[in-house]
XYZ file of C-alpha atoms in Angstrom:
566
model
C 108.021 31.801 -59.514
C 107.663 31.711 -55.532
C 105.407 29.920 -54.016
C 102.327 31.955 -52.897
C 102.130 33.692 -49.746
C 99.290 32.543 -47.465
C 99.543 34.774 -44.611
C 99.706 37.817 -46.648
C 97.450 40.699 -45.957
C 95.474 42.145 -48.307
C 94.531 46.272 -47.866
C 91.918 45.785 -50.563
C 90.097 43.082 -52.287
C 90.347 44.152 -56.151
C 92.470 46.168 -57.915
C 90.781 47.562 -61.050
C 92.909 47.939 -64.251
C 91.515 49.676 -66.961
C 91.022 52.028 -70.011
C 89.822 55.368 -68.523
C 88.412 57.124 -71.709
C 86.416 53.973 -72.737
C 84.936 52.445 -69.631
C 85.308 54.871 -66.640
C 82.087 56.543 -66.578
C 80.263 53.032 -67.966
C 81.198 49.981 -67.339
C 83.830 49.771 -65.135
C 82.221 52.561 -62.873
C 78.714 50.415 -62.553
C 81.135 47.594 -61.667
C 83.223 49.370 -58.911
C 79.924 51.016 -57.596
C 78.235 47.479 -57.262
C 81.723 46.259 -55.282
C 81.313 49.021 -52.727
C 77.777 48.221 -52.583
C 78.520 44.315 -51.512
C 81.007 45.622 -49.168
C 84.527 44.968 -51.592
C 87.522 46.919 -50.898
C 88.346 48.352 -54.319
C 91.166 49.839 -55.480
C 89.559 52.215 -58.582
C 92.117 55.483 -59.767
C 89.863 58.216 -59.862
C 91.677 60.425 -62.508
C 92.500 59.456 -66.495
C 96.502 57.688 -65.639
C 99.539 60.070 -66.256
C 101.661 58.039 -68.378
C 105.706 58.113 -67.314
C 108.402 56.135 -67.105
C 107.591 54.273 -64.248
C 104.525 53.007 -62.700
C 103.127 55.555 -59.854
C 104.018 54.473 -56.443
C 100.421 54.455 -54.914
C 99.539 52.430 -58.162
C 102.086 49.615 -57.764
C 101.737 49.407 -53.762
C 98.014 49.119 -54.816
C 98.867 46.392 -57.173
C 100.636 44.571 -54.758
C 98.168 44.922 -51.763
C 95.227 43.738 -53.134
C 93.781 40.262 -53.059
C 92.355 40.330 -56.884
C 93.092 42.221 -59.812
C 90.425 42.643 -62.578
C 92.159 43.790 -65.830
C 89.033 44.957 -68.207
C 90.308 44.640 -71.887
C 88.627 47.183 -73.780
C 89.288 48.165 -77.801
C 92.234 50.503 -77.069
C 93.495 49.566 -73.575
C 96.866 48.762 -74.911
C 97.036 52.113 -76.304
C 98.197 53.476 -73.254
C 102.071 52.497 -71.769
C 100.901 53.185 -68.295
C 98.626 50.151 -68.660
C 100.432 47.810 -70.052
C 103.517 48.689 -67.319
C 100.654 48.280 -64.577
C 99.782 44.751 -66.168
C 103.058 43.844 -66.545
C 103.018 44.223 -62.540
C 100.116 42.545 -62.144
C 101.027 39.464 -63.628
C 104.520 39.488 -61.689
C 102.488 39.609 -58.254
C 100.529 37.231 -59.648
C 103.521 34.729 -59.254
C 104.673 35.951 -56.266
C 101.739 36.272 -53.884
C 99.478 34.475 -55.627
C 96.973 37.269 -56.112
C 93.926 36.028 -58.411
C 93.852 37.739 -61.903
C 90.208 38.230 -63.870
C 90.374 39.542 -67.150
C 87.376 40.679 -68.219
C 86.947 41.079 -72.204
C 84.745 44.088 -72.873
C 82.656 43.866 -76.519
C 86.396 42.838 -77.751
C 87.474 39.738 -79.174
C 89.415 38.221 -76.969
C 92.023 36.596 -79.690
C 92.467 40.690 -80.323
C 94.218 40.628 -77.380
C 95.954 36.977 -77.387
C 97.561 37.717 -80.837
C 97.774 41.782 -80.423
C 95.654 42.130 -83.730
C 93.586 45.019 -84.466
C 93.687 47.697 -82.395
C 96.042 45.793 -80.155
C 98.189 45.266 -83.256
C 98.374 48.797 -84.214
C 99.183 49.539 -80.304
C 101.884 47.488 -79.832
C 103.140 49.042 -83.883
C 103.138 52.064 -82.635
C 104.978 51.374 -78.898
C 108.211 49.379 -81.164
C 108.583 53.148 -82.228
C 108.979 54.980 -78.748
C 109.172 51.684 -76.399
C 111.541 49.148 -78.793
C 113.080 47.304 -75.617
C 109.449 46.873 -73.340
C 107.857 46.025 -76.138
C 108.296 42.080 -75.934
C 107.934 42.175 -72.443
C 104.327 43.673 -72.736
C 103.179 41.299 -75.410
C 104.163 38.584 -73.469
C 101.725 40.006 -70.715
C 99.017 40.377 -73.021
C 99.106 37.272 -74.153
C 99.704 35.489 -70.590
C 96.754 37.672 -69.330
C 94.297 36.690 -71.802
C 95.637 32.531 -71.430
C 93.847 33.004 -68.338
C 90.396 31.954 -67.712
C 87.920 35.258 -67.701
C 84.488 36.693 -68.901
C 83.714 37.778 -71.990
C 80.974 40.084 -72.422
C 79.566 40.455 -75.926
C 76.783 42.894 -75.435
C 74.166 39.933 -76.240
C 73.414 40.320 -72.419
C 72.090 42.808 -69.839
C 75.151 44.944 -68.728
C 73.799 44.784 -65.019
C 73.558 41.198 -65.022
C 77.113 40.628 -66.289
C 78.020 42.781 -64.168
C 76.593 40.927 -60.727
C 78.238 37.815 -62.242
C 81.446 39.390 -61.767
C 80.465 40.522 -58.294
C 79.097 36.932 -57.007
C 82.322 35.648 -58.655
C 84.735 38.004 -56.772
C 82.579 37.496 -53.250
C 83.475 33.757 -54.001
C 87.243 33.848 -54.596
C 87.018 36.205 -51.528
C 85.371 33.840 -49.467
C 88.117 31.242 -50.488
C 85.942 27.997 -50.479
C 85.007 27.878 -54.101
C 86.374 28.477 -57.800
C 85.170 30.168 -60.732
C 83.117 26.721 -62.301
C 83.045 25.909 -65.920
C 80.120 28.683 -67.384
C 77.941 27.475 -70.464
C 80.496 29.330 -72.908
C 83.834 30.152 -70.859
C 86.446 31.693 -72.699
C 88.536 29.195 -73.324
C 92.293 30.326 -73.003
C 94.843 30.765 -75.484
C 97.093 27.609 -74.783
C 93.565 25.403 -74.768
C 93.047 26.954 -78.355
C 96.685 26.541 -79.689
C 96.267 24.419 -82.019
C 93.592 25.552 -83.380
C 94.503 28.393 -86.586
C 98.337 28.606 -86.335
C 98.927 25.021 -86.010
C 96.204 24.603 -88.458
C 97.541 26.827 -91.243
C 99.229 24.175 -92.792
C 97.247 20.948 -93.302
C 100.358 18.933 -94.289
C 102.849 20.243 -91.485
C 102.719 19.030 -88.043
C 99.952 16.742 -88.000
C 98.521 15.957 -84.896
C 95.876 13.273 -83.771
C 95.028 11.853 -80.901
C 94.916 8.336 -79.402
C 92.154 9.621 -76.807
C 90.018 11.958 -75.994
C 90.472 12.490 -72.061
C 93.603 10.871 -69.812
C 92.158 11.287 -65.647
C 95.128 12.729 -63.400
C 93.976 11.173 -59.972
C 95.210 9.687 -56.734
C 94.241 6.575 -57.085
C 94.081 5.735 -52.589
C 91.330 9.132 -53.001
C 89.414 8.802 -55.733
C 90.362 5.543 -57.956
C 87.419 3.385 -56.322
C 84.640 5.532 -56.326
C 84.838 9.180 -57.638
C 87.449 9.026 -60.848
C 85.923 5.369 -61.363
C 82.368 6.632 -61.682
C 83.634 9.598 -63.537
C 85.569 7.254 -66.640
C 82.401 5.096 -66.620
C 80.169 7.729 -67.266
C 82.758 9.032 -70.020
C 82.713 5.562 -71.615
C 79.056 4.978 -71.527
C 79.239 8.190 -73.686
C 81.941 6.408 -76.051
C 84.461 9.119 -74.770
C 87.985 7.210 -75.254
C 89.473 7.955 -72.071
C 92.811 6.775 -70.361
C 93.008 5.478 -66.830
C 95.878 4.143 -65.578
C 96.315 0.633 -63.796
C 98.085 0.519 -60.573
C 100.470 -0.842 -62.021
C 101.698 2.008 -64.368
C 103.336 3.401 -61.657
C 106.915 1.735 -61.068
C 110.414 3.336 -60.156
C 111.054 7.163 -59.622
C 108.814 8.521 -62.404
C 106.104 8.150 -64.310
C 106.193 5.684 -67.093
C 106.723 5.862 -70.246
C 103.160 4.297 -71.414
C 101.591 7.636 -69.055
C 103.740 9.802 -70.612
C 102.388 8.250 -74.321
C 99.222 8.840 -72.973
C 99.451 12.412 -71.655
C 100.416 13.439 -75.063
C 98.295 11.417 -77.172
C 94.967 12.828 -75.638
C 92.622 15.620 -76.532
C 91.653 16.641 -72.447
C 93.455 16.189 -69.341
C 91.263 15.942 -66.287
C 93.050 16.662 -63.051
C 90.846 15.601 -59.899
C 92.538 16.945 -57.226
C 91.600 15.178 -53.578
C 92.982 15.530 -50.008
C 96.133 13.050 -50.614
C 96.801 14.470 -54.365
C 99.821 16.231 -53.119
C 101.780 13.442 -51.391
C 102.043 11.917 -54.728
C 105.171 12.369 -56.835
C 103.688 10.336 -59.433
C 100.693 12.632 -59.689
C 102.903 15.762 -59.655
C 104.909 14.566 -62.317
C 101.886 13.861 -64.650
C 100.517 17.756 -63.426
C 103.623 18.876 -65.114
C 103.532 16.709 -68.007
C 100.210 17.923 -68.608
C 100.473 21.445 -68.473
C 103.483 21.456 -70.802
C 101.212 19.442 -73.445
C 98.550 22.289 -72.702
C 101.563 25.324 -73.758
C 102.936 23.041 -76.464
C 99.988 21.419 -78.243
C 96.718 22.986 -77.209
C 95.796 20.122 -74.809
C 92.189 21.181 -73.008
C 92.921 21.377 -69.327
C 89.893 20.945 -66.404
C 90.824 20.692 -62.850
C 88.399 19.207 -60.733
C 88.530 20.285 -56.867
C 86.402 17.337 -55.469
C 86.398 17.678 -51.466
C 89.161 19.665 -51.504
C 89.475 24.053 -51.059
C 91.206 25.384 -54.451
C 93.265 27.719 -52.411
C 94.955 24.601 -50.373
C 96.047 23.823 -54.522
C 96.935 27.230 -55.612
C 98.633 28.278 -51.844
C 99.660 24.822 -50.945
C 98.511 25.133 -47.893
C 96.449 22.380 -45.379
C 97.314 19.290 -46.866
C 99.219 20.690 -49.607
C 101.221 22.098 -47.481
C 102.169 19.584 -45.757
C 102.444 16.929 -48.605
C 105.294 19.807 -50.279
C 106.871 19.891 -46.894
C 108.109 16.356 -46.814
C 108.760 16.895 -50.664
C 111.148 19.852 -49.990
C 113.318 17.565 -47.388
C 112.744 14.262 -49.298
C 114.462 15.914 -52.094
C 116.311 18.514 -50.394
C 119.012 18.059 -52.683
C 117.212 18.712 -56.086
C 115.169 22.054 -54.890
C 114.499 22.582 -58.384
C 112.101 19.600 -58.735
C 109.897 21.005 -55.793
C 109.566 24.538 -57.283
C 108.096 22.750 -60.483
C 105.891 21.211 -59.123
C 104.722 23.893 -57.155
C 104.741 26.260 -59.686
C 102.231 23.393 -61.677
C 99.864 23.120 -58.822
C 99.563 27.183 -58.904
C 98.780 27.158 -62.538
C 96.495 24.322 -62.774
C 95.158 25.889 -59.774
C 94.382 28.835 -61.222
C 92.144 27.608 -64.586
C 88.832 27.284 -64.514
C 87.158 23.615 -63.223
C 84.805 22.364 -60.749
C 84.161 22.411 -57.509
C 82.609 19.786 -55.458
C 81.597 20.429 -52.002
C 79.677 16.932 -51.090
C 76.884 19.558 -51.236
C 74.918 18.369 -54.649
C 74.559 14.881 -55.930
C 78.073 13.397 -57.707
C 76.123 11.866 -60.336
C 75.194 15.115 -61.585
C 78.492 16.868 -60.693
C 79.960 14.023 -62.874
C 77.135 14.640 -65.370
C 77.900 18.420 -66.194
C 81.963 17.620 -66.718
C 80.703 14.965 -69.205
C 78.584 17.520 -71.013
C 82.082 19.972 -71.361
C 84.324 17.255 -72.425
C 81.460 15.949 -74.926
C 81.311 19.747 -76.214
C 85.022 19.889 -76.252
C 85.833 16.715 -78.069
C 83.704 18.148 -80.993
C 86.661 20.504 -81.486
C 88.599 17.834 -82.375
C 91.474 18.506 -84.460
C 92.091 15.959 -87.139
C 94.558 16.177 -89.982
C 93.958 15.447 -93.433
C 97.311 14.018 -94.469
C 95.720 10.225 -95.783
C 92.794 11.451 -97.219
C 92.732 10.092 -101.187
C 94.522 11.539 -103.731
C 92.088 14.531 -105.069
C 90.692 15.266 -102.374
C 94.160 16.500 -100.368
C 94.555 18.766 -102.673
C 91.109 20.622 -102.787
C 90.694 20.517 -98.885
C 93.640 22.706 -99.111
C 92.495 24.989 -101.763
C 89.311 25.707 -99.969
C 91.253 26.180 -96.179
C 93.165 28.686 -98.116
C 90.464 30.667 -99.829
C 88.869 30.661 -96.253
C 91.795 32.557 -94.684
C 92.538 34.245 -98.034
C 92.249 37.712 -95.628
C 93.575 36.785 -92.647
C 91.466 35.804 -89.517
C 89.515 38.954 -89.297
C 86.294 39.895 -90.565
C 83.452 38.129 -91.900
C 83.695 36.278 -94.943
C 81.442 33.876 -96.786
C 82.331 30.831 -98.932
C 81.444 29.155 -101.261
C 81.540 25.212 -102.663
C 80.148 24.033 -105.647
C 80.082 20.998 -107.227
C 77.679 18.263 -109.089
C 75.828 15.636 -106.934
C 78.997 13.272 -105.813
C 81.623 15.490 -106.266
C 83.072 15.392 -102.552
C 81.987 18.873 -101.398
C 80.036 17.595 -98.375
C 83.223 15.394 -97.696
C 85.451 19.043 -98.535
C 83.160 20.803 -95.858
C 83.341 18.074 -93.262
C 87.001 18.327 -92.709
C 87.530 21.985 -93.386
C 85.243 21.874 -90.339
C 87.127 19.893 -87.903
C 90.182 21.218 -89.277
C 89.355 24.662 -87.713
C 86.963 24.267 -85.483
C 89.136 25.015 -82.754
C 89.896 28.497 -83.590
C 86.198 29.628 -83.094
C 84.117 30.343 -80.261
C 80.778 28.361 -81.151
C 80.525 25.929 -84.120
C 77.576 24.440 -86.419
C 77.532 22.154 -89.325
C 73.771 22.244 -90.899
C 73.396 19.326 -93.182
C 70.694 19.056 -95.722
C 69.522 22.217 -95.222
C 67.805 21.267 -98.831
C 66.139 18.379 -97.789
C 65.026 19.458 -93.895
C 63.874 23.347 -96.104
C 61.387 20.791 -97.458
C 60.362 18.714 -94.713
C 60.231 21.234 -91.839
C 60.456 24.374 -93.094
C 62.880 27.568 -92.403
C 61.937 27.792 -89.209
C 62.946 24.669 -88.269
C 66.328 25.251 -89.816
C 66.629 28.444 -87.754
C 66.027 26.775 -84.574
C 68.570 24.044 -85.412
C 71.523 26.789 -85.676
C 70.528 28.409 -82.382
C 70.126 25.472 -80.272
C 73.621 24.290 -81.614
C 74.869 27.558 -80.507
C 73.406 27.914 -77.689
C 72.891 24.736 -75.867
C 71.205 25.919 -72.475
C 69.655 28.885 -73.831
C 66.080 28.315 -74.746
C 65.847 30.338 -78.208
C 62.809 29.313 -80.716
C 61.913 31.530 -83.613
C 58.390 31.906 -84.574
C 58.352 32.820 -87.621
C 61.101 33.440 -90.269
C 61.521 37.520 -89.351
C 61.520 36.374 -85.848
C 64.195 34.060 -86.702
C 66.229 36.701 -88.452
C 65.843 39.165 -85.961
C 66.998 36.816 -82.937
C 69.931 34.831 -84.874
C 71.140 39.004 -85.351
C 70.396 39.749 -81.897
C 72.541 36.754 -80.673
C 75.383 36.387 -82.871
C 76.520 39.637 -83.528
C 79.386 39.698 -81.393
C 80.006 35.821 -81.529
C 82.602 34.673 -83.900
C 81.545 31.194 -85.603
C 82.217 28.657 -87.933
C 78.757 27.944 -89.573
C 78.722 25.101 -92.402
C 75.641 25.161 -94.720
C 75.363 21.856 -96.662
C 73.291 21.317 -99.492
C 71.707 25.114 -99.993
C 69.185 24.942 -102.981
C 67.226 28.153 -102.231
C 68.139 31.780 -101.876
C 65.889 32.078 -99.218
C 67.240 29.733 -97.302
C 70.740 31.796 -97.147
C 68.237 34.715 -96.784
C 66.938 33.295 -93.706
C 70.171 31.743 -91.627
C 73.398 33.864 -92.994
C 71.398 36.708 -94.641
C 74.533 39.252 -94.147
C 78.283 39.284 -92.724
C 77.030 41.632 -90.324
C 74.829 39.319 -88.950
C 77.824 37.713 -87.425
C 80.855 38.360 -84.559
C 84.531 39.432 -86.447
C 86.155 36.674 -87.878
C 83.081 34.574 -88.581
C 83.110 31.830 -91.279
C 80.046 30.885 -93.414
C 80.738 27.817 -95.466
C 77.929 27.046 -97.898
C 78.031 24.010 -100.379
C 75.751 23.495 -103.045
C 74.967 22.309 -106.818
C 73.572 25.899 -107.982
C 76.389 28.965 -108.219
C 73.696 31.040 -109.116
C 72.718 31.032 -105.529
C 76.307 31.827 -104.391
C 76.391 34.620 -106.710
C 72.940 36.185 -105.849
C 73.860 36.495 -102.260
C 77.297 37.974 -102.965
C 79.628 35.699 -101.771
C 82.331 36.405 -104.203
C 84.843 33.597 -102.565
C 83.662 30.203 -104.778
C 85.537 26.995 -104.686
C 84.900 25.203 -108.107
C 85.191 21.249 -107.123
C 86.995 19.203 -109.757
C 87.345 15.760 -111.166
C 83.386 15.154 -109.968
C 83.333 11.721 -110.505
C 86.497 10.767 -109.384
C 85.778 10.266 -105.834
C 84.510 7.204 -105.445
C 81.760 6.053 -102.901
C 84.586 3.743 -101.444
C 86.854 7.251 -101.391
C 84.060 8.919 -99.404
C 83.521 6.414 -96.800
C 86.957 6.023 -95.760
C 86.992 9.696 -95.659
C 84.288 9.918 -93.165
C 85.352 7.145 -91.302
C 88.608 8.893 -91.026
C 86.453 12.191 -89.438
C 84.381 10.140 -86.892
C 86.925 7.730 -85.559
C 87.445 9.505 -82.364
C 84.048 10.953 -82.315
């Protein structure tokens, strides 16, 4: 990849790539008008795309001359060769200028277009036929493409506010002093979910834990003293295990082998990059550590840009510049080493963080990265390999009759078992087992017990607010309830666990139908009455066995197992 071109000139500010036939006269037209309207130079065809053999000239000079490219996945964009040859271009200026690339998901899943399933799969099945030889080469865009950080919109919003989101985000890249920040539900990208349902498909294979939850990537002259320190104490104060290395971890030519340990043993990698960040070869070689833990195992990346312009990162340019300048004659004789790590500071560059400007108060800057990592580490991804004899066997049974179908759809389960018979226990780790592969996630306990102490309401309220953190959603009443958890879920895919169900009308009232939910939704409901599973038509029942066998000792070690690095 070369390193991106700072004194390039730009003939317009976004290039728009999209589906003609779906969003043209909708979406993407509202979109390009606001742009012109805030004074944008866009780049919008205004004809349906020929398709041909090659990409049309004024199409790839556009491509290449313009400072941002939106690429607005819609159900059958890949349908058409011209667009996937146009993202294919894309991405490879991408590299080479450094152009910024927003991919906007449009009421589509945006796994759909990570894994090329659905629509994308049938696409792709039907391009091996006419296209054999491109066809890898476009699947690796669409999967690069949607690894990168974007917007999702799910129609639970208005269309023109999403839409002036985009526009406030573009003015900002354009402006160059700021970077997309972390939104209340980003998309989170395909190498930050990785280990999520393919690693995950086999309890017993691969197991991976960690030894902490965050390791801080910092120069320690910058930030050691007073940013990055205030940031791991407010971390530990909310028992987040997080590495921090001693000055003394650094020895020789390269990193140690403890940091290395520690790079791959933790959940989230925060890189705080400062003025001075680039002079260290130490720090460098971590940034690339990191990022190949984030391709390899899933690792949640979040750059932090304190007192420092994002595009002096991505470009290296001001003191980046000058810090890869004495690299490049320092080392003059392994070129190689340079290129990697520029080619690291341009990707970590380019996924969403935070920006601080000295322009807000750094306790509460710190405060808001706390509250991501906090929702992040519930993701966390434990393996079930020492659980007791019994139970191993049965947390399998149930992970496989919840991806009986494959990952798409909506399906409801079922667990039921006697009073003591493990299926809480069951539901707990089939819930941290793949909680990574969904967008929002809930575990209701006692829904029997708080039914009869608060009421359904109550219970309704619960799920939303654990879906929706900063949203203020309350339900009034039961049909109010109903009607907002439809309104707001419908094109969310979750993991929902419902513990303890003794009432039909409590399934009535928080998973009343599959189409209540986003595609490839999960419902997990345990309980002591198969009646009820039966009555609401969930035909997919896990019978639990052996219901005294599991001990209370069994249990606890279980759970202790579950919350150790919670």
């Amino acid at each position: 990849m070369a390193t991106p071109q700072a004194s390039k000139e730009w003939e317009f500010d976004v290039f728009l790539s999209f589906r003609g036939p779906e969003t043209r006269s909708g979406f993407t037209g509202y979109l390009h008008k606001a742009f012109c309207e805030k004074g944008i130079r866009t780049f919008m065809d205004l004809e349906d795309l020929i398709s041909g053999n090659k990409i049309q000239q004024t199409f790839a000079r556009a491509i290449e001359s313009s400072r941002i490219a939106i690429v607005v996945f819609s159900e059958h964009y890949a349908d058409t060769d011209f667009l996937l040859k146009e993202l294919v271009k894309i991405l490879e200026c991408s590299k080479r200028y450094g152009q910024f690339v927003l991919p906007i998901f449009y009421l589509l899943d945006p796994g759909e277009v990570r894994h090329q399933r659905g629509s994308y799969e049938k696409a792709m099945a039907r391009h091996e036929e006419k296209f054999k030889d491109k066809v890898p080469i476009w699947r690796a865009a669409l999967r690069n493409a949607a690894n990168l950080s974007g917007l999702h919109f799910k129609g639970d919003e208005f269309e023109y506010e999403f839409i002036e989101r985009i526009s406030k985000l573009v003015l900002a890249i354009l402006k160059e002093d700021t970077l997309p920040v972390v939104a209340d539900n980003p998309v989170r990208s395909e190498s930050q979910l990785k280990a999520s349902q393919e690693s995950s498909s086999s309890l017993f294979s691969s197991p991976r834990q960690y030894q902490y939850h965050v390791f801080l990537n910092f120069r320690g002259c910058d930030t050691r003293y007073r940013f990055t320190g205030s940031l791991f104490k407010a971390l530990r104060d909310k028992k987040i295990h997080t590495f921090m290395d001693d000055v003394g971890l650094h020895r020789g030519n390269d990193i140690s082998r403890t940091l290395i340990e520690a790079i791959k043993g933790s959940r989230i990698a925060i890189i705080v990059f400062s003025e001075n960040y680039a002079e260290s070869t130490y720090c460098l070689d971590e940034l690339v550590k990191i990022l190949e833990c984030q391709e390899s195992d899933g690792q949640f990346v979040l750059p932090v840009f304190y007192d420092v312009y994002h595009n002096d990162v991505r470009r290296q340019t001001g003191s980046y510049g000058a810090a890869m300048a004495k690299h490049e004659e320092k080392f003059k004789d392994d070129p190689s080493k340079v290129e990697k790590w520029k080619r690291a500071l341009h990707r970590a560059a380019n996924i969403t963080g935070f920006v601080f400007d000295g322009k807000k108060y750094e306790h509460e800057f710190i405060g808001k990265i706390v509250e991501v990592v906090s929702r992040e580490i519930r993701r966390v991804n434990l393996h079930v390999a020492d659980y007791p004899i019994g139970l191993e066997s049965q947390i399998s049974e149930v992970k496989s009759l919840v991806f009986s179908d494959g990952y798409d759809g909506v399906h409801m389960v079922g667990i039921h078992g006697n009073g003591g018979s493990g299926k809480t226990t069951v539901a707990h780790a089939i819930y941290h087992l793949i909680a990574n592969g969904f967008e929002s996630i809930c575990f209701l306990e006692n829904v029997r017990e708080s039914s009869y102490k608060h009421g359904l309401v109550y219970l309704q309220n619960m799920l939303l607010s654990n879906i929706f953190e900063r949203k203020n959603l309350k339900s009034t009443s039961v049909v109010h309830g109903i009607s907002t958890i439809k309104h707001w879920l419908q094109q969310k895919k979750i993991l929902l666990i419902l513990d303890d169900v003794d009432k039909l009308e409590q399934l009535q009232a928080l998973a009343g139908k599959p189409d209540w939910f986003g595609g490839g939704t999960r419902v997990i409901v345990t309980t002591r009455d198969k009646n009820l599973l039966v009555w609401h038509g969930i035909e997919r029942i896990y019978e639990m066995e052996n219901s005294n066998s599991v001990n209370t000792l069994e249990i606890l070690s279980i759970l202790l197992k579950l919350t150790k690095l919670i």
